[in-house]
mmCIF file of C-alpha atoms in Angstrom:
data_model
loop_
_atom_site.group_PDB
_atom_site.id
_atom_site.type_symbol
_atom_site.label_atom_id
_atom_site.label_comp_id
_atom_site.label_asym_id
_atom_site.label_seq_id
_atom_site.Cartn_x
_atom_site.Cartn_y
_atom_site.Cartn_z
ATOM 1 C CA MET K 1 -36.192 -38.801 -58.212
ATOM 2 C CA THR K 2 -34.803 -37.421 -61.433
ATOM 3 C CA SER K 3 -36.442 -39.041 -65.003
ATOM 4 C CA SER K 4 -33.731 -40.461 -67.105
ATOM 5 C CA VAL K 5 -34.411 -39.682 -70.624
ATOM 6 C CA ASP K 6 -30.542 -40.631 -72.067
ATOM 7 C CA GLY K 7 -30.290 -44.077 -71.154
ATOM 8 C CA LEU K 8 -28.910 -43.738 -67.937
ATOM 9 C CA SER K 9 -30.671 -45.369 -64.913
ATOM 10 C CA ALA K 10 -32.243 -43.602 -62.478
ATOM 11 C CA LYS K 11 -32.829 -45.537 -59.112
ATOM 12 C CA GLY K 12 -33.898 -48.525 -61.145
ATOM 13 C CA ILE K 13 -35.910 -46.755 -63.686
ATOM 14 C CA LYS K 14 -34.375 -47.357 -67.252
ATOM 15 C CA ALA K 15 -35.199 -45.066 -70.032
ATOM 16 C CA VAL K 16 -36.736 -45.701 -73.051
ATOM 17 C CA ALA K 17 -36.650 -44.192 -76.410
ATOM 18 C CA ALA K 18 -38.245 -43.325 -79.713
ATOM 19 C CA ASN K 19 -42.201 -42.384 -78.928
ATOM 20 C CA VAL K 20 -42.157 -42.665 -75.162
ATOM 21 C CA ILE K 21 -39.840 -41.802 -72.329
ATOM 22 C CA PRO K 22 -39.989 -42.540 -68.943
ATOM 23 C CA VAL K 23 -41.528 -40.359 -66.051
ATOM 24 C CA LEU K 24 -42.734 -40.617 -62.601
ATOM 25 C CA GLY K 25 -44.741 -37.832 -60.792
ATOM 26 C CA LYS K 26 -47.812 -37.460 -58.720
ATOM 27 C CA ALA K 27 -51.575 -37.874 -59.501
ATOM 28 C CA LEU K 28 -52.874 -36.701 -55.493
ATOM 29 C CA SER K 29 -52.742 -32.932 -54.041
ATOM 30 C CA ASP K 30 -54.301 -30.923 -51.820
ATOM 31 C CA SER K 31 -56.389 -28.893 -54.833
ATOM 32 C CA VAL K 32 -59.498 -28.497 -54.885
ATOM 33 C CA ASP K 33 -61.224 -31.822 -56.198
ATOM 34 C CA THR K 34 -63.894 -30.906 -59.305
ATOM 35 C CA ARG K 35 -65.062 -34.162 -59.714
ATOM 36 C CA GLN K 36 -68.867 -34.885 -59.350
ATOM 37 C CA ILE K 37 -70.600 -37.277 -57.313
ATOM 38 C CA PHE K 38 -74.016 -38.715 -58.465
ATOM 39 C CA PRO K 39 -76.478 -39.441 -55.115
ATOM 40 C CA PRO K 40 -76.744 -41.945 -54.050
ATOM 41 C CA ASN K 41 -73.193 -42.479 -53.249
ATOM 42 C CA GLU K 42 -72.470 -45.890 -54.676
ATOM 43 C CA GLN K 43 -68.639 -46.391 -53.673
ATOM 44 C CA ILE K 44 -68.374 -49.876 -52.177
ATOM 45 C CA PRO K 45 -65.672 -52.130 -51.083
ATOM 46 C CA ASP K 46 -64.920 -54.620 -53.197
ATOM 47 C CA TRP K 47 -61.725 -57.224 -53.702
ATOM 48 C CA SER K 48 -63.173 -59.345 -56.167
ATOM 49 C CA ASN K 49 -60.976 -58.117 -59.175
ATOM 50 C CA ILE K 50 -57.705 -58.762 -58.562
ATOM 51 C CA GLY K 51 -55.937 -56.879 -61.730
ATOM 52 C CA VAL K 52 -56.247 -53.016 -59.964
ATOM 53 C CA ALA K 53 -53.276 -51.884 -58.779
ATOM 54 C CA LYS K 54 -52.501 -49.245 -56.190
ATOM 55 C CA ILE K 55 -49.469 -47.206 -57.122
ATOM 56 C CA MET K 56 -47.184 -46.265 -54.159
ATOM 57 C CA SER K 57 -45.000 -43.333 -53.239
ATOM 58 C CA ASP K 58 -43.654 -41.959 -50.250
ATOM 59 C CA ALA K 59 -43.289 -38.152 -52.237
ATOM 60 C CA THR K 60 -47.059 -37.533 -52.076
ATOM 61 C CA ILE K 61 -48.662 -36.428 -48.581
ATOM 62 C CA TYR K 62 -50.837 -39.184 -48.748
ATOM 63 C CA GLY K 63 -48.373 -41.906 -49.707
ATOM 64 C CA TYR K 64 -49.687 -42.934 -53.063
ATOM 65 C CA LEU K 65 -50.393 -41.486 -56.597
ATOM 66 C CA GLY K 66 -53.612 -43.312 -57.888
ATOM 67 C CA THR K 67 -54.680 -46.472 -59.486
ATOM 68 C CA GLY K 68 -53.574 -48.693 -62.346
ATOM 69 C CA PHE K 69 -54.676 -51.709 -63.992
ATOM 70 C CA VAL K 70 -52.725 -54.967 -65.436
ATOM 71 C CA VAL K 71 -52.649 -55.322 -68.918
ATOM 72 C CA GLY K 72 -49.926 -57.486 -69.464
ATOM 73 C CA PRO K 73 -47.169 -60.129 -67.794
ATOM 74 C CA HIS K 74 -45.759 -56.966 -66.665
ATOM 75 C CA THR K 75 -47.553 -54.163 -67.987
ATOM 76 C CA ILE K 76 -49.573 -51.777 -65.736
ATOM 77 C CA ALA K 77 -51.683 -49.222 -67.206
ATOM 78 C CA THR K 78 -52.701 -45.957 -65.659
ATOM 79 C CA ALA K 79 -53.516 -42.062 -66.311
ATOM 80 C CA ALA K 80 -50.301 -40.077 -67.261
ATOM 81 C CA HIS K 81 -51.273 -36.940 -64.694
ATOM 82 C CA VAL K 82 -50.725 -39.830 -62.321
ATOM 83 C CA VAL K 83 -47.310 -40.512 -63.377
ATOM 84 C CA PHE K 84 -46.176 -37.106 -64.706
ATOM 85 C CA ASP K 85 -47.177 -33.285 -63.778
ATOM 86 C CA ARG K 86 -46.827 -31.060 -66.512
ATOM 87 C CA ASP K 87 -47.431 -28.224 -64.380
ATOM 88 C CA THR K 88 -43.672 -28.322 -62.556
ATOM 89 C CA ASN K 89 -42.357 -30.814 -65.441
ATOM 90 C CA SER K 90 -41.320 -32.378 -62.043
ATOM 91 C CA THR K 91 -41.482 -36.286 -61.571
ATOM 92 C CA TYR K 92 -41.862 -38.692 -58.305
ATOM 93 C CA ASN K 93 -40.492 -41.697 -57.358
ATOM 94 C CA ILE K 94 -42.875 -45.102 -57.236
ATOM 95 C CA ASP K 95 -41.728 -46.956 -54.855
ATOM 96 C CA GLU K 96 -43.835 -50.210 -55.165
ATOM 97 C CA ILE K 97 -46.847 -52.013 -57.193
ATOM 98 C CA LEU K 98 -49.636 -53.101 -54.769
ATOM 99 C CA LEU K 99 -52.002 -55.868 -56.017
ATOM 100 C CA PHE K 100 -54.284 -57.360 -53.906
ATOM 101 C CA ASP K 101 -56.100 -60.734 -53.713
ATOM 102 C CA GLU K 102 -59.798 -61.384 -53.410
ATOM 103 C CA ASN K 103 -59.321 -61.586 -49.637
ATOM 104 C CA GLY K 104 -57.150 -58.243 -49.638
ATOM 105 C CA SER K 105 -54.143 -59.180 -49.252
ATOM 106 C CA GLU K 106 -51.275 -57.495 -50.683
ATOM 107 C CA SER K 107 -48.703 -58.168 -53.155
ATOM 108 C CA SER K 108 -45.317 -55.718 -54.097
ATOM 109 C CA PHE K 109 -44.269 -55.542 -57.393
ATOM 110 C CA THR K 110 -41.058 -53.384 -58.374
ATOM 111 C CA PRO K 111 -41.434 -50.543 -61.330
ATOM 112 C CA VAL K 112 -38.782 -50.543 -63.817
ATOM 113 C CA GLU K 113 -40.190 -48.620 -66.885
ATOM 114 C CA ILE K 114 -42.300 -45.823 -67.164
ATOM 115 C CA HIS K 115 -44.037 -44.996 -70.618
ATOM 116 C CA THR K 116 -45.754 -41.883 -71.307
ATOM 117 C CA PRO K 117 -47.172 -40.670 -74.793
ATOM 118 C CA ILE K 118 -44.284 -37.592 -75.757
ATOM 119 C CA ASN K 119 -47.590 -35.465 -77.033
ATOM 120 C CA TYR K 120 -48.690 -35.646 -73.313
ATOM 121 C CA ILE K 121 -45.750 -33.947 -71.808
ATOM 122 C CA ALA K 122 -45.194 -31.675 -74.834
ATOM 123 C CA ASP K 123 -48.657 -30.409 -74.467
ATOM 124 C CA ASN K 124 -48.840 -29.557 -77.598
ATOM 125 C CA ASP K 125 -51.758 -27.599 -77.984
ATOM 126 C CA VAL K 126 -53.729 -30.616 -77.207
ATOM 127 C CA SER K 127 -56.618 -30.960 -74.712
ATOM 128 C CA ASP K 128 -55.416 -31.483 -71.305
ATOM 129 C CA PHE K 129 -56.329 -35.223 -71.380
ATOM 130 C CA ASP K 130 -56.377 -36.369 -74.780
ATOM 131 C CA TYR K 131 -52.804 -38.396 -74.271
ATOM 132 C CA ASP K 132 -53.721 -39.117 -70.284
ATOM 133 C CA TYR K 133 -52.355 -42.603 -70.689
ATOM 134 C CA SER K 134 -49.410 -44.211 -69.457
ATOM 135 C CA LEU K 135 -47.624 -47.905 -68.914
ATOM 136 C CA ILE K 136 -45.599 -48.975 -65.800
ATOM 137 C CA THR K 137 -43.435 -51.782 -66.422
ATOM 138 C CA VAL K 138 -42.697 -54.043 -63.175
ATOM 139 C CA GLU K 139 -40.161 -56.712 -62.863
ATOM 140 C CA GLU K 140 -42.230 -59.201 -61.663
ATOM 141 C CA ASP K 141 -44.552 -61.509 -63.570
ATOM 142 C CA LEU K 142 -48.223 -60.546 -63.398
ATOM 143 C CA SER K 143 -49.920 -63.495 -65.314
ATOM 144 C CA ASN K 144 -51.753 -64.299 -62.180
ATOM 145 C CA TYR K 145 -53.132 -60.854 -61.872
ATOM 146 C CA ILE K 146 -54.489 -60.292 -65.623
ATOM 147 C CA SER K 147 -58.058 -60.139 -65.323
ATOM 148 C CA PHE K 148 -59.087 -57.499 -68.173
ATOM 149 C CA ASN K 149 -59.481 -57.314 -71.826
ATOM 150 C CA LEU K 150 -58.998 -54.291 -73.574
ATOM 151 C CA GLY K 151 -61.624 -52.870 -75.983
ATOM 152 C CA ALA K 152 -63.763 -49.682 -77.542
ATOM 153 C CA ILE K 153 -67.385 -48.543 -77.845
ATOM 154 C CA THR K 154 -69.027 -47.039 -80.623
ATOM 155 C CA ASP K 155 -69.961 -43.577 -81.104
ATOM 156 C CA ASN K 156 -74.136 -44.176 -79.931
ATOM 157 C CA ALA K 157 -73.202 -45.827 -76.792
ATOM 158 C CA THR K 158 -74.801 -43.342 -74.629
ATOM 159 C CA ASN K 159 -77.096 -44.829 -71.905
ATOM 160 C CA LYS K 160 -76.488 -48.627 -73.776
ATOM 161 C CA PHE K 161 -74.204 -50.026 -70.965
ATOM 162 C CA THR K 162 -73.626 -50.309 -67.762
ATOM 163 C CA ILE K 163 -69.957 -49.304 -66.958
ATOM 164 C CA THR K 164 -67.983 -50.596 -63.614
ATOM 165 C CA THR K 165 -64.690 -48.548 -62.025
ATOM 166 C CA VAL K 166 -62.669 -49.715 -59.255
ATOM 167 C CA GLY K 167 -59.844 -48.219 -57.601
ATOM 168 C CA PHE K 168 -58.411 -46.534 -54.502
ATOM 169 C CA PRO K 169 -60.019 -43.173 -53.429
ATOM 170 C CA LYS K 170 -58.576 -41.168 -51.039
ATOM 171 C CA TYR K 171 -62.531 -40.756 -49.295
ATOM 172 C CA CYS K 172 -65.954 -41.705 -49.990
ATOM 173 C CA TYR K 173 -68.185 -38.974 -50.680
ATOM 174 C CA PRO K 174 -69.730 -37.243 -48.408
ATOM 175 C CA ASP K 175 -67.236 -37.913 -45.703
ATOM 176 C CA VAL K 176 -64.399 -35.444 -47.407
ATOM 177 C CA ASN K 177 -62.752 -35.567 -43.912
ATOM 178 C CA THR K 178 -61.999 -39.475 -43.164
ATOM 179 C CA VAL K 179 -58.873 -40.554 -45.317
ATOM 180 C CA VAL K 180 -59.908 -44.197 -46.537
ATOM 181 C CA ASN K 181 -56.639 -44.763 -48.486
ATOM 182 C CA ASP K 182 -53.039 -43.531 -47.814
ATOM 183 C CA GLN K 183 -49.904 -45.233 -47.678
ATOM 184 C CA ASP K 184 -50.871 -48.055 -44.572
ATOM 185 C CA ASP K 185 -54.825 -48.220 -45.427
ATOM 186 C CA HIS K 186 -56.096 -50.221 -48.615
ATOM 187 C CA THR K 187 -59.421 -50.211 -49.616
ATOM 188 C CA LYS K 188 -60.744 -51.225 -53.221
ATOM 189 C CA TYR K 189 -63.909 -49.556 -53.891
ATOM 190 C CA LEU K 190 -66.108 -50.630 -56.929
ATOM 191 C CA SER K 191 -68.525 -47.865 -58.383
ATOM 192 C CA GLN K 192 -71.347 -48.561 -61.099
ATOM 193 C CA GLY K 193 -73.221 -45.974 -63.809
ATOM 194 C CA ASN K 194 -73.970 -45.594 -67.271
ATOM 195 C CA ILE K 195 -72.425 -44.019 -70.237
ATOM 196 C CA THR K 196 -73.775 -40.811 -70.425
ATOM 197 C CA SER K 197 -72.102 -39.119 -73.458
ATOM 198 C CA VAL K 198 -69.716 -39.623 -75.761
ATOM 199 C CA ASP K 199 -68.107 -36.381 -77.128
ATOM 200 C CA SER K 200 -67.685 -35.434 -80.511
ATOM 201 C CA ARG K 201 -64.084 -35.681 -81.546
ATOM 202 C CA GLY K 202 -64.174 -39.435 -80.125
ATOM 203 C CA PHE K 203 -61.423 -39.005 -77.209
ATOM 204 C CA TYR K 204 -64.044 -39.189 -74.291
ATOM 205 C CA PHE K 205 -67.048 -40.380 -72.845
ATOM 206 C CA GLY K 206 -69.121 -38.909 -69.837
ATOM 207 C CA HIS K 207 -70.232 -40.984 -67.051
ATOM 208 C CA ASN K 208 -72.042 -40.977 -63.916
ATOM 209 C CA ALA K 209 -70.380 -43.487 -61.787
ATOM 210 C CA ASP K 210 -68.708 -42.174 -58.512
ATOM 211 C CA THR K 211 -65.201 -40.989 -58.414
ATOM 212 C CA VAL K 212 -62.850 -38.872 -56.453
ATOM 213 C CA THR K 213 -59.534 -38.237 -55.706
ATOM 214 C CA GLY K 214 -57.367 -41.157 -56.175
ATOM 215 C CA ASN K 215 -59.288 -42.868 -58.396
ATOM 216 C CA SER K 216 -57.315 -41.786 -61.155
ATOM 217 C CA GLY K 217 -56.166 -44.571 -63.531
ATOM 218 C CA SER K 218 -59.194 -46.558 -62.685
ATOM 219 C CA PRO K 219 -60.419 -49.127 -65.716
ATOM 220 C CA ILE K 220 -63.774 -48.158 -66.843
ATOM 221 C CA TYR K 221 -65.132 -51.725 -68.223
ATOM 222 C CA LEU K 222 -68.259 -53.342 -68.850
ATOM 223 C CA VAL K 223 -69.143 -56.739 -67.140
ATOM 224 C CA GLU K 224 -70.300 -59.667 -69.913
ATOM 225 C CA ALA K 225 -71.491 -62.787 -69.447
ATOM 226 C CA LEU K 226 -71.179 -65.252 -72.479
ATOM 227 C CA ASN K 227 -71.108 -69.262 -72.153
ATOM 228 C CA GLY K 228 -70.855 -69.355 -68.362
ATOM 229 C CA LYS K 229 -68.112 -67.219 -68.183
ATOM 230 C CA THR K 230 -67.605 -63.767 -67.006
ATOM 231 C CA TYR K 231 -65.637 -61.193 -68.970
ATOM 232 C CA ASN K 232 -64.484 -57.889 -67.991
ATOM 233 C CA THR K 233 -63.428 -55.383 -71.348
ATOM 234 C CA VAL K 234 -62.025 -51.763 -70.352
ATOM 235 C CA ILE K 235 -63.002 -49.461 -72.100
ATOM 236 C CA GLY K 236 -61.591 -46.462 -70.843
ATOM 237 C CA ILE K 237 -59.599 -44.720 -68.191
ATOM 238 C CA HIS K 238 -60.460 -42.409 -65.741
ATOM 239 C CA VAL K 239 -59.138 -38.986 -65.976
ATOM 240 C CA GLY K 240 -60.887 -37.058 -63.106
ATOM 241 C CA VAL K 241 -62.330 -34.649 -65.301
ATOM 242 C CA TYR K 242 -66.297 -34.257 -64.062
ATOM 243 C CA ASN K 243 -66.814 -38.042 -64.145
ATOM 244 C CA THR K 244 -64.947 -38.395 -67.678
ATOM 245 C CA GLY K 245 -63.122 -41.431 -69.228
ATOM 246 C CA LEU K 246 -60.573 -41.346 -71.604
ATOM 247 C CA ARG K 247 -61.973 -43.497 -74.579
ATOM 248 C CA PHE K 248 -59.926 -46.360 -75.908
ATOM 249 C CA THR K 249 -59.066 -45.940 -79.514
ATOM 250 C CA PRO K 250 -57.239 -48.113 -81.773
ATOM 251 C CA HIS K 251 -54.117 -45.925 -81.285
ATOM 252 C CA VAL K 252 -54.382 -46.418 -77.587
ATOM 253 C CA LEU K 253 -54.887 -49.782 -77.898
ATOM 254 C CA LYS K 254 -51.696 -49.606 -79.936
ATOM 255 C CA PHE K 255 -49.836 -48.227 -77.765
ATOM 256 C CA PHE K 256 -51.058 -50.616 -74.481
ATOM 257 C CA LYS K 257 -50.314 -53.904 -76.544
ATOM 258 C CA GLY K 258 -48.399 -52.795 -79.576
ATOM 259 C CA ASN K 259 -46.007 -50.753 -77.934
ATOM 260 C CA THR K 260 -42.436 -51.741 -79.484
ATOM 261 C CA ASN K 261 -40.438 -50.060 -76.736
ATOM 262 C CA ILE K 262 -41.400 -52.611 -73.881
ATOM 263 C CA GLN K 263 -38.433 -54.120 -72.778
ATOM 264 C CA TYR K 264 -40.400 -57.234 -71.339
#
């Protein structure tokens, strides 16, 4: 499938104008996985957070592209490299978005628009992951799956917070030969750790939660209890570079929550 940037439709994926363009792409490959696992492995099957999505595509060898999470009634956030391949400037079709209830029962949702920053696509001498975030718009109402708030951490956040990340890894380390997620098998895994560093430019933070191929696009969030209620506040997206989270800044939050190109 080819992406459309001139207002023409491509298999139901509509073009969007201005500072974002519609793209579809890949996330999983046979390349060497450079991400680190911090022993002991703590990837635990967990269906409790219903706002985490699996992005499906039959154009990939494993049948899915990566992970995303619901941020609005019709929008799902993910990493840009999950939906766009800058190496070949090629795109893949997203067949469907899967969301799961607390028992692991799936529901399918239809993607209609993909929004990715032009700075990521153009790669204007920026770091590979400075703009590694995208929005997927779906046709159906996602209101019942909204389970995250969005927020930002301070520069001195190192080791102060326990973080949680949830997604759909291809395997669970150290058993790299057993695939736990593909086009037919779906298991959501949770991992926890700490923020270990915040880079000097303020774009990223390092963490030691276990993540592997397929976790790209996963939310990295804080779990807080207040007045008898539990709040999940996403502070970054897993971008797959040595256990690195793309840090939420006002610019990223505006892209997610104040994007004037969203048609729904």
